[in-house]
Coordinates of C-alpha atoms and ligand atoms in Angstrom, one line a residue:
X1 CA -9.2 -10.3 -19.5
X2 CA -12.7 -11.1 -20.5
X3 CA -13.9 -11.9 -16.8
X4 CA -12.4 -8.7 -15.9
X5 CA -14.0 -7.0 -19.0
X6 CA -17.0 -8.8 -18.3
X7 CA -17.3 -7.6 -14.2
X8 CA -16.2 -4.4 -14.9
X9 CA -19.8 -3.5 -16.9
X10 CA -21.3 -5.6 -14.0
X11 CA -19.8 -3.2 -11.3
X12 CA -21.4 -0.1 -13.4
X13 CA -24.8 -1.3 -12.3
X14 CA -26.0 -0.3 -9.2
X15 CA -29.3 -2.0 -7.4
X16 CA -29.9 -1.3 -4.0
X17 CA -31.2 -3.9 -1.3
X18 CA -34.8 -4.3 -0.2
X19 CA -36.1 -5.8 3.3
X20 CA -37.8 -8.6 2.8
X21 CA -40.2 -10.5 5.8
X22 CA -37.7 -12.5 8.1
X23 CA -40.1 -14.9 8.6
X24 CA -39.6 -16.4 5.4
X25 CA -35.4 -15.6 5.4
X26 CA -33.2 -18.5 5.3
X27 CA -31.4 -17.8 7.8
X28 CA -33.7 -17.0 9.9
X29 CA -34.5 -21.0 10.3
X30 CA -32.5 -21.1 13.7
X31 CA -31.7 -18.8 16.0
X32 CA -29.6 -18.0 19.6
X33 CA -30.0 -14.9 21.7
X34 CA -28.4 -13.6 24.8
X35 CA -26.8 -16.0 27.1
X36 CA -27.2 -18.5 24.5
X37 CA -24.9 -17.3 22.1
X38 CA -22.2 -20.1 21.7
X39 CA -19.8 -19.3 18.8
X40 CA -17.8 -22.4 19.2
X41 CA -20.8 -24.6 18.0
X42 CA -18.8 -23.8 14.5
X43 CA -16.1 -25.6 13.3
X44 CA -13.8 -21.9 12.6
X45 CA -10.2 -23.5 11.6
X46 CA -6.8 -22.5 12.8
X47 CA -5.5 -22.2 9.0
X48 CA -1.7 -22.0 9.9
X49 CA 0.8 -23.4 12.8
X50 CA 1.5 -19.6 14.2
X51 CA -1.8 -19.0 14.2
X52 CA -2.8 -17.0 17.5
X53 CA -6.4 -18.7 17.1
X54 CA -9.2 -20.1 15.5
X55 CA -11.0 -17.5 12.8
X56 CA -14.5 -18.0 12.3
X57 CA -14.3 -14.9 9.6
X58 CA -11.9 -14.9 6.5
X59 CA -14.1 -15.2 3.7
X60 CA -16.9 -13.4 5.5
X61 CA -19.0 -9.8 5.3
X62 CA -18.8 -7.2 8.0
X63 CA -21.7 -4.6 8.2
X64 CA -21.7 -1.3 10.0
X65 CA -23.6 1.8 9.8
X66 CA -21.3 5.4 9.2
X67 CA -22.2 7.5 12.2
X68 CA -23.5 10.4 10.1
X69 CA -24.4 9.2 6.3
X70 CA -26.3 6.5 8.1
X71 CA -25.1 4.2 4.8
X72 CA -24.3 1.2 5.6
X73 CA -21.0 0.0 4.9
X74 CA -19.9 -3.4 3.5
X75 CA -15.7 -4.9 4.6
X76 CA -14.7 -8.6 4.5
X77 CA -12.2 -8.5 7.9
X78 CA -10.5 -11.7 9.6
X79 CA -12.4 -12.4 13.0
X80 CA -10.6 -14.4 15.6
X81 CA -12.9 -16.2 18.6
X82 CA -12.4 -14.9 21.8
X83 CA -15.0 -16.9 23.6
X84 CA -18.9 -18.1 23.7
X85 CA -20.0 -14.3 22.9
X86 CA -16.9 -13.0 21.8
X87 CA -14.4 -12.5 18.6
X88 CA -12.1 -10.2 17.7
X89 CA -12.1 -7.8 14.9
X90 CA -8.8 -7.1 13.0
X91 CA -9.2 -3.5 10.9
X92 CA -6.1 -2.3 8.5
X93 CA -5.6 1.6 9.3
X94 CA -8.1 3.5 7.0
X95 CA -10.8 0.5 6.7
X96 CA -14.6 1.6 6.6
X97 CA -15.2 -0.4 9.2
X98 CA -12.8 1.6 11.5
X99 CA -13.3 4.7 10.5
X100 CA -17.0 4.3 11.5
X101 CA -16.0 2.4 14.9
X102 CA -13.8 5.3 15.8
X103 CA -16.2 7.8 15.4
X104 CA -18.6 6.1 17.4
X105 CA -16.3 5.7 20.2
X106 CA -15.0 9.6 19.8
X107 CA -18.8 9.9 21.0
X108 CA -18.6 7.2 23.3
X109 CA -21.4 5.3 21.7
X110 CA -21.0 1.4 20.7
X111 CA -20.4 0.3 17.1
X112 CA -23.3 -2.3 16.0
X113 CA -21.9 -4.9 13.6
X114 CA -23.6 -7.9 11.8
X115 CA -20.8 -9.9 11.1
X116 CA -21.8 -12.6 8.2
X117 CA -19.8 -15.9 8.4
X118 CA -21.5 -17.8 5.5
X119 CA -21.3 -15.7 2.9
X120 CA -23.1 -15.2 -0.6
X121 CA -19.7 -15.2 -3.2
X122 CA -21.0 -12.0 -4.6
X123 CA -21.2 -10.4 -1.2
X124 CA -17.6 -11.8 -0.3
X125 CA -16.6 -9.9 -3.4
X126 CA -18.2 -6.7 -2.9
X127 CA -16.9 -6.8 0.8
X128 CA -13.4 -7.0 -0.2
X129 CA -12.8 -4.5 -3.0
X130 CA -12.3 -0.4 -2.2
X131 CA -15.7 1.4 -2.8
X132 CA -15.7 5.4 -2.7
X133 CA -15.8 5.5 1.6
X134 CA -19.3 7.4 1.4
X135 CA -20.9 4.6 -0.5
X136 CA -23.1 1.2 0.4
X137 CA -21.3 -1.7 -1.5
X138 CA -24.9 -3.1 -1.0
X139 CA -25.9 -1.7 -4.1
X140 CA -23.0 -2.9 -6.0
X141 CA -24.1 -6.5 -4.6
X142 CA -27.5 -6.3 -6.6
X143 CA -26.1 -5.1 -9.3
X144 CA -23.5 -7.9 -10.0
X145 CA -26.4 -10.6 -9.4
X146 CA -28.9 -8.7 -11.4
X147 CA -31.3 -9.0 -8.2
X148 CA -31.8 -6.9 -5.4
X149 CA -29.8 -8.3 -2.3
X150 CA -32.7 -9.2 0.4
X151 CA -32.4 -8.2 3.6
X152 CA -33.9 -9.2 6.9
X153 CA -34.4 -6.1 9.6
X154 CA -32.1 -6.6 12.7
X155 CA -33.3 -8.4 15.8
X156 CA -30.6 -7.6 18.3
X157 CA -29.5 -4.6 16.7
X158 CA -30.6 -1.7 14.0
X159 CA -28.1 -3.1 11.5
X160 CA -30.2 -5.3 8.6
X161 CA -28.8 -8.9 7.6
X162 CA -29.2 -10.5 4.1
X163 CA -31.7 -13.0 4.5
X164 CA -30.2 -15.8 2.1
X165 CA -26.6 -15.8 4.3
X166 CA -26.0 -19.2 5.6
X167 CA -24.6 -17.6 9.3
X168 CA -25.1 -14.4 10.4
X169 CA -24.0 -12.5 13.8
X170 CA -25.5 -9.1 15.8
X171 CA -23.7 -7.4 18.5
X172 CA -21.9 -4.5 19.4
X173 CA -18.3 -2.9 19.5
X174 CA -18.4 -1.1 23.0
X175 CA -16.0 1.9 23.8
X176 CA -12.9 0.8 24.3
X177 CA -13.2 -2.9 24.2
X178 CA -10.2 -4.0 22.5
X179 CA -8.4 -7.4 23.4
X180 CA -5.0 -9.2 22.2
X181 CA -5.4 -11.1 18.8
X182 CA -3.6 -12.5 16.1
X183 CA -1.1 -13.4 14.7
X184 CA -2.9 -14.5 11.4
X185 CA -1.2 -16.3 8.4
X186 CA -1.7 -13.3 5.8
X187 CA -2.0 -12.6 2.1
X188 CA 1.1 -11.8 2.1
X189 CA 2.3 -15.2 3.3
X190 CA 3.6 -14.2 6.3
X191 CA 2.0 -13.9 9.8
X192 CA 1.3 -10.3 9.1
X193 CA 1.6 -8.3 12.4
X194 CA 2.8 -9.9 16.0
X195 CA -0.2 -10.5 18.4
X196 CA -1.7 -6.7 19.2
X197 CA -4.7 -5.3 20.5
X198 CA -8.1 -5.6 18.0
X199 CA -11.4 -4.7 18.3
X200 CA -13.6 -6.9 20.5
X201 CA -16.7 -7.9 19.2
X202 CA -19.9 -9.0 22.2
X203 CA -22.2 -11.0 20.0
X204 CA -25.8 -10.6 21.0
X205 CA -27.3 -13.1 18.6
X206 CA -27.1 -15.8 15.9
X207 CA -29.2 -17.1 12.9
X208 CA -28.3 -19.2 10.8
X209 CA -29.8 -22.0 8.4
X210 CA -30.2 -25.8 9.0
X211 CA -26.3 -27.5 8.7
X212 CA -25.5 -23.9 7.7
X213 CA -22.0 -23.8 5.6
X214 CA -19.3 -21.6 7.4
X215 CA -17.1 -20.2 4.3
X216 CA -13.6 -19.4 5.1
X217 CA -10.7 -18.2 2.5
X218 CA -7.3 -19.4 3.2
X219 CA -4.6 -16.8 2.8
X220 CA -1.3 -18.1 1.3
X221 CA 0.9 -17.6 -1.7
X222 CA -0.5 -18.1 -4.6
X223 CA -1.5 -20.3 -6.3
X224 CA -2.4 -22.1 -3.2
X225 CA -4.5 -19.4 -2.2
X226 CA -7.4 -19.7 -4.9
X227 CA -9.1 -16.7 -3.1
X228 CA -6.5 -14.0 -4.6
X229 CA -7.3 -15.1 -8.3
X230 CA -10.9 -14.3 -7.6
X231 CA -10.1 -11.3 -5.9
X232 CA -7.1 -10.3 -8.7
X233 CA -9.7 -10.5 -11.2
X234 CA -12.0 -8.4 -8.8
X235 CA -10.0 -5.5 -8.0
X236 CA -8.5 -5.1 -11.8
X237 CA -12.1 -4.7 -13.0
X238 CA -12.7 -2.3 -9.5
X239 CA -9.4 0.0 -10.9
X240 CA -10.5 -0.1 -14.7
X241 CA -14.1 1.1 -13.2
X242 CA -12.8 3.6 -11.4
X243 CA -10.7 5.0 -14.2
X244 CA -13.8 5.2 -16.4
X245 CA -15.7 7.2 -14.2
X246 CA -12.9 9.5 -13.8
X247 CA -13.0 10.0 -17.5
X248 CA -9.4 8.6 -18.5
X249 CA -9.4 8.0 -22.3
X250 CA -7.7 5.3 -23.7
X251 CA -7.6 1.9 -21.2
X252 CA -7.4 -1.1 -23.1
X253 CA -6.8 -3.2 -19.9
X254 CA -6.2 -3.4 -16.1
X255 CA -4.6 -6.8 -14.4
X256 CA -3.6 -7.1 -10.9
X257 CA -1.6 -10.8 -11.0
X258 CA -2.8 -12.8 -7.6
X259 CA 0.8 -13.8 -7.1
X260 CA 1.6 -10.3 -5.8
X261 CA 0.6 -10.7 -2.8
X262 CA -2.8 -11.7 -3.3
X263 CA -3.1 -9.0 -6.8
X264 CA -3.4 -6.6 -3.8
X265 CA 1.0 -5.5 -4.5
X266 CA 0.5 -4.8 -8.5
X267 CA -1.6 -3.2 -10.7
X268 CA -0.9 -2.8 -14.3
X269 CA -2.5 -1.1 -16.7
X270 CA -2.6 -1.2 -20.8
X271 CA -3.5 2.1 -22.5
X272 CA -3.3 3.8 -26.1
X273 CA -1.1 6.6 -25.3
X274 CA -3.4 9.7 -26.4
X275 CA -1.4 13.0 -25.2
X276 CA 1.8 14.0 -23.6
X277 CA 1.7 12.9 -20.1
X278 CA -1.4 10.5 -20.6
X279 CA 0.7 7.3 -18.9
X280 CA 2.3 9.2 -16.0
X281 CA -1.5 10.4 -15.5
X282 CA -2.6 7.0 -15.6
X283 CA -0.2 5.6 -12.9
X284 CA -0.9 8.4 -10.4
X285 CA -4.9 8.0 -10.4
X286 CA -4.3 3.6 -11.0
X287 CA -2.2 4.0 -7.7
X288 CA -4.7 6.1 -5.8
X289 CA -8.2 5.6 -6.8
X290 CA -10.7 3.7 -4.2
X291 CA -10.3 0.0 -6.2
X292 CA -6.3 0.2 -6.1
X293 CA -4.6 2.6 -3.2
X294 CA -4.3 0.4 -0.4
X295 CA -0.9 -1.5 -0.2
X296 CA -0.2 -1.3 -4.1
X297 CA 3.4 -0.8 -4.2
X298 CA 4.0 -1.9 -7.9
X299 CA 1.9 0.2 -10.8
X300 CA 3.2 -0.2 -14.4
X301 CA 2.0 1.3 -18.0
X302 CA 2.2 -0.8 -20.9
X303 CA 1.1 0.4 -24.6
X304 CA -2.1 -1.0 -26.0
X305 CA 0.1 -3.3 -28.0
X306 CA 0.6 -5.0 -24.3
X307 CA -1.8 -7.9 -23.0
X308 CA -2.0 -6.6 -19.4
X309 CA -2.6 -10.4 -18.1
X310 CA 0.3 -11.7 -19.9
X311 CA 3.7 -11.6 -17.9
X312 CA 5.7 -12.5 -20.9
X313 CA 4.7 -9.4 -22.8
X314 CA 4.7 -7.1 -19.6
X315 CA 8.2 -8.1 -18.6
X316 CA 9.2 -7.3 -22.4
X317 CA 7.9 -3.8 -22.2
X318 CA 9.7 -3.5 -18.9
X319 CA 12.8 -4.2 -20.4
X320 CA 12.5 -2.8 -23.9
X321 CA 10.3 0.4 -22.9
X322 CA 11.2 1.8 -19.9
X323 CA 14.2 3.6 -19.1
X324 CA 14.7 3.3 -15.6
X325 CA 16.2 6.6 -14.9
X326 CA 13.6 8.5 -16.5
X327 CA 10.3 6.1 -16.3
X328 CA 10.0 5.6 -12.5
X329 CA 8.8 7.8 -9.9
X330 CA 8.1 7.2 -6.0
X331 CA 5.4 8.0 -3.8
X332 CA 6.3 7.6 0.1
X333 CA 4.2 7.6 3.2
X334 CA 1.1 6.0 1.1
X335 CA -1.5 4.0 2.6
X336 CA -0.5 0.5 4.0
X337 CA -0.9 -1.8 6.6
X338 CA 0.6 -3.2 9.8
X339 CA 0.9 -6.2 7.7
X340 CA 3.2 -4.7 5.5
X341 CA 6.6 -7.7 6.4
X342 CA 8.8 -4.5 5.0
X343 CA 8.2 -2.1 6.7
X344 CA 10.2 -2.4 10.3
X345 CA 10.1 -2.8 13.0
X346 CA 6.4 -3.3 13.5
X347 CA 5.9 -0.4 15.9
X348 CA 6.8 2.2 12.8
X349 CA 4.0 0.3 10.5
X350 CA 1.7 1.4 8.7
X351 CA 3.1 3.2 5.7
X352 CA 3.7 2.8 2.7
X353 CA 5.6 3.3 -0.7
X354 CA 5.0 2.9 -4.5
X355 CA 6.9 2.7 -7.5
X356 CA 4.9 3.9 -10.6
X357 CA 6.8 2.6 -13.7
X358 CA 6.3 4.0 -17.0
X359 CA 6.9 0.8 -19.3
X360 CA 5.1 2.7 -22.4
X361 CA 6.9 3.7 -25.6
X362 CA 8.4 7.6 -24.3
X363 CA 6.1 9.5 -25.4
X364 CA 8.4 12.5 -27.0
X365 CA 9.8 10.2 -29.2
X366 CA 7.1 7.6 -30.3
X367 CA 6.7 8.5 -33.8
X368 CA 10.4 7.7 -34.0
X369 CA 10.3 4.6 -31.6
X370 CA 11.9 1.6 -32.7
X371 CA 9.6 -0.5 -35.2
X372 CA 8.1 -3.9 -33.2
X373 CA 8.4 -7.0 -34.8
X374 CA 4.9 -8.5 -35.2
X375 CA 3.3 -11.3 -36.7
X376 CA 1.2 -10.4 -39.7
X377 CA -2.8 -10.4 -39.2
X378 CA -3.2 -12.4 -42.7
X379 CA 0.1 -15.4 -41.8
X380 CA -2.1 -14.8 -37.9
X381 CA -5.6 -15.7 -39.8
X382 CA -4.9 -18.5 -42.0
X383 CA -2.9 -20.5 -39.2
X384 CA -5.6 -19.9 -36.9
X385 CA -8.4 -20.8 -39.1
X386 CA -6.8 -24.3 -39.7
X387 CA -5.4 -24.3 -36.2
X388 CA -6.7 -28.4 -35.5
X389 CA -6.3 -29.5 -39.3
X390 CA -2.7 -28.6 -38.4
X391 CA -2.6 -30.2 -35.4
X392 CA -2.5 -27.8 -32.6
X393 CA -4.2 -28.4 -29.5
X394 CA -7.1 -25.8 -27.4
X395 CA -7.9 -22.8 -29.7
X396 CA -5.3 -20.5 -31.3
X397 CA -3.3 -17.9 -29.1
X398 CA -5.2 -14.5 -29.0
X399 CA -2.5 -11.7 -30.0
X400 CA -2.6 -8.0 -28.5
X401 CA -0.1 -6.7 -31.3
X402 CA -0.5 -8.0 -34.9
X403 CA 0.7 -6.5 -38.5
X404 CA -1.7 -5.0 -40.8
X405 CA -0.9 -4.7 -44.4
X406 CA 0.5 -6.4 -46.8
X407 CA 4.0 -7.9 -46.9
X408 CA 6.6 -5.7 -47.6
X409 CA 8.8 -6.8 -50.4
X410 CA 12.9 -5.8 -50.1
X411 CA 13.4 -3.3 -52.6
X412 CA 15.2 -5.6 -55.7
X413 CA 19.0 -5.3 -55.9
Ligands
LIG1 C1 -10.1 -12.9 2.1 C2 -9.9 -11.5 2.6 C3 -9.6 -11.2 3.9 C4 -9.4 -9.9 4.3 N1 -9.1 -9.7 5.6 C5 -9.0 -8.4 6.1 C6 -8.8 -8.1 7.5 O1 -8.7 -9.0 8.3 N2 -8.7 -6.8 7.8 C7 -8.7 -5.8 6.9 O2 -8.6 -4.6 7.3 N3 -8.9 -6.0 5.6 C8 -9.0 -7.3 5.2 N4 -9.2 -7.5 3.8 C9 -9.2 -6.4 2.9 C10 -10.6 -5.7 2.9 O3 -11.6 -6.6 2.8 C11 -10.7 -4.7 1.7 O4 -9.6 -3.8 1.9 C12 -12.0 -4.0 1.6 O5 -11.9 -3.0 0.7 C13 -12.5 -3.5 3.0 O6 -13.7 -2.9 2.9 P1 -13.9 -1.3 3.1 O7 -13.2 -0.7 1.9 O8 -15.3 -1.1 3.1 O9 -13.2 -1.0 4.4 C14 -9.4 -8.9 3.4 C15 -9.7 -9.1 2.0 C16 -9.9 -10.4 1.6 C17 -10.2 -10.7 0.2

């Protein structure tokens, strides 16, 4: 809870990106152009068995320009390699990255891309959360290093590349060029979608530093898959943002646990329950706002009381809070993916459902809702303050719910 505390003030600071000389960039220290564009001079990894390739992006940024604002839009996409000059781009329905590419082609114009295969952490995290889709996560980049992210002006192409990126690509999405790819080992742990047809990629150039480091992010249950706990942490902040700017009173916490499918399947929130309808409020906008829509199908409420990153606590509000009958309401036909392994068959992807789950105290009744047991703050302080001398090990347990007051003596007789 304190990382996501801590990156959700981060992810209020906007800085946005300057270009900087190429001649001095990084990445700039080699180069390729035209017919000598050779992909495969990287060692991209076939990460599972049924893999339908070797990806050169997983852990990578994706820039592309919207077709009107002119912004320029940040996405962290899988790319497959299709050949010297070639890989293919896999967009979920709804992605920026898309969204831009099909409006070029509804003019029948090419879609430039700078694809970024070595990738700066902070970018990798900017280019996988949901931004508002008329806003440059470029900004957000700056403003979670404290620096503005430096980039290099195009060579091949009007898109700009970050100049400190360890391999960077420029080419162009043409109409129409679309080619079989996948299938891809998922976050969901499964191979996502059969092979299909995904946007083809013609690189035009590369740049990258001397032994440059190709970054790749393995997708697997967790906790193999390190990536989702960096991501979890990520997108709870990216919700609990979002939230704030909306005005919602009240949140004491946001947790997305990577074991759901990557923390992309759950989102919970912890609030102090302010007015009638508060919680149900905070489910709807928690399942809906830019940081948490896609794929969620799991949002829960839990009182302040509730540690939000600790299962033990949510499961007991699930099962001593909520009423099932009367706590849980659906949403159908919600944003998903095609690599959605419930939704079938594959043909009728890419919706969605989500179950919003009111584990709060009811509202109506919470004056007269059952008394907790709790630990008193005083017993809670004195253990913890000789927490070593008594032989514990690590530092004390931090509680969510404690007792204030005194002790409450049994009336005699
Ligand atoms: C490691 C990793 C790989 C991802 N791969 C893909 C992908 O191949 N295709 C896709 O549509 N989204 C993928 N995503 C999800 C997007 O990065 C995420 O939804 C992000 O918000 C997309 O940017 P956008 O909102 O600007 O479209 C991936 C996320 C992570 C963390």
């Amino acid at each position: 809870m304190d990382l996501i505390t801590r990156f959700k003030t981060k992810l209020g600071q906007g800085m946005p990106p300057v270009i900087v000389d190429g001649a001095d960039a990084p990445v700039n220290a080699n180069h390729r152009f035209g017919d000598d564009v050779d992909v495969t001079i990287f060692p991209a990894a076939r990460h599972w068995a049924g893999d339908g390739g070797r990806y050169i992006g997983t852990g990578d940024a994706i820039l592309t320009r919207d077709p009107d604002g002119g912004w320029l839009n940040v996405g962290c996409y899988r790319q497959m390699v299709q050949g010297k000059n070639q890989v293919g781009l896999y967009l979920s329905p709804g992605k920026d990255a898309r969204l831009h590419i099909e409006r070029y082609w509804s003019r029948n114009e090419p879609c430039e891309v700078v694809a970024v295969w070595g990738v700066d952490p902070a970018m990798f995290v900017a280019a996988s959360l949901g931004f508002g889709k008329t806003l440059s996560e470029l900004e957000f980049i700056g403003g979670i290093t404290g620096r503005p992210m430096e980039l290099c002006k195009g060579q091949a192409g009007s898109v700009p590349y970050p100049a400190h990126a360890e391999i960077v690509a420029e080419g162009v999405i043409r109409p129409d060029a679309m080619k079989l790819e996948g299938p891809f080992g998922e976050f969901t742990g499964y191979y996502g979608r059969p092979e299909d047809m995904a946007f083809l990629m013609e690189v035009k150039a590369l740049h990258f530093r001397d032994k440059p480091i190709l970054t790749h992010a393995l997708m697997a249950d967790y906790p193999a898959n390190e990536t989702s706990l960096l991501y979890s942490i990520a997108r709870a902040a990216k919700i609990w943002n979002d939230l704030d700017k909306l005005g919602v009173p009240g949140i004491r916490g946001v947790y997305c646990h990577p074991a759901a499918a990557g923390g992309w399947g759950l989102t919970i929130v912890s609030l102090e329950q302010r007015y009638a309808g508060h919680a149900p409020q905070v489910l709807a906008l928690a399942s809906q706002v830019p940081g948490g829509a896609y794929y969620a199908k799991w949002i829960i409420a839990v009182d302040e009381d509730v540690d939000p990153s600790n299962m033990n606590q949510v499961l007991w509000a699930m099962a001593t809070r909520c009423n099932p009958a009367e706590d849980i309401d659906l949403l159908r036909q919600t944003w998903s993916t095609w690599l959605d392994p419930t939704q079938n068959p594959p043909e009728e992807r890419p919706y969605g459902s989500k179950a919003l789950i009111n584990a709060c105290m009811e509202h109506r009744y919470i004056k007269q809702f059952s008394k907790r047991t709790k630990v008193r703050r005083s017993v809670y302080e004195s253990v913890a303050r000789r927490w070593s001398q008594l032989g514990f090990p690590g530092a004390p347990p931090r509680l969510w719910a404690l007792e204030d007051g005194e002790r409450q003596e049994p009336p005699a007789g």
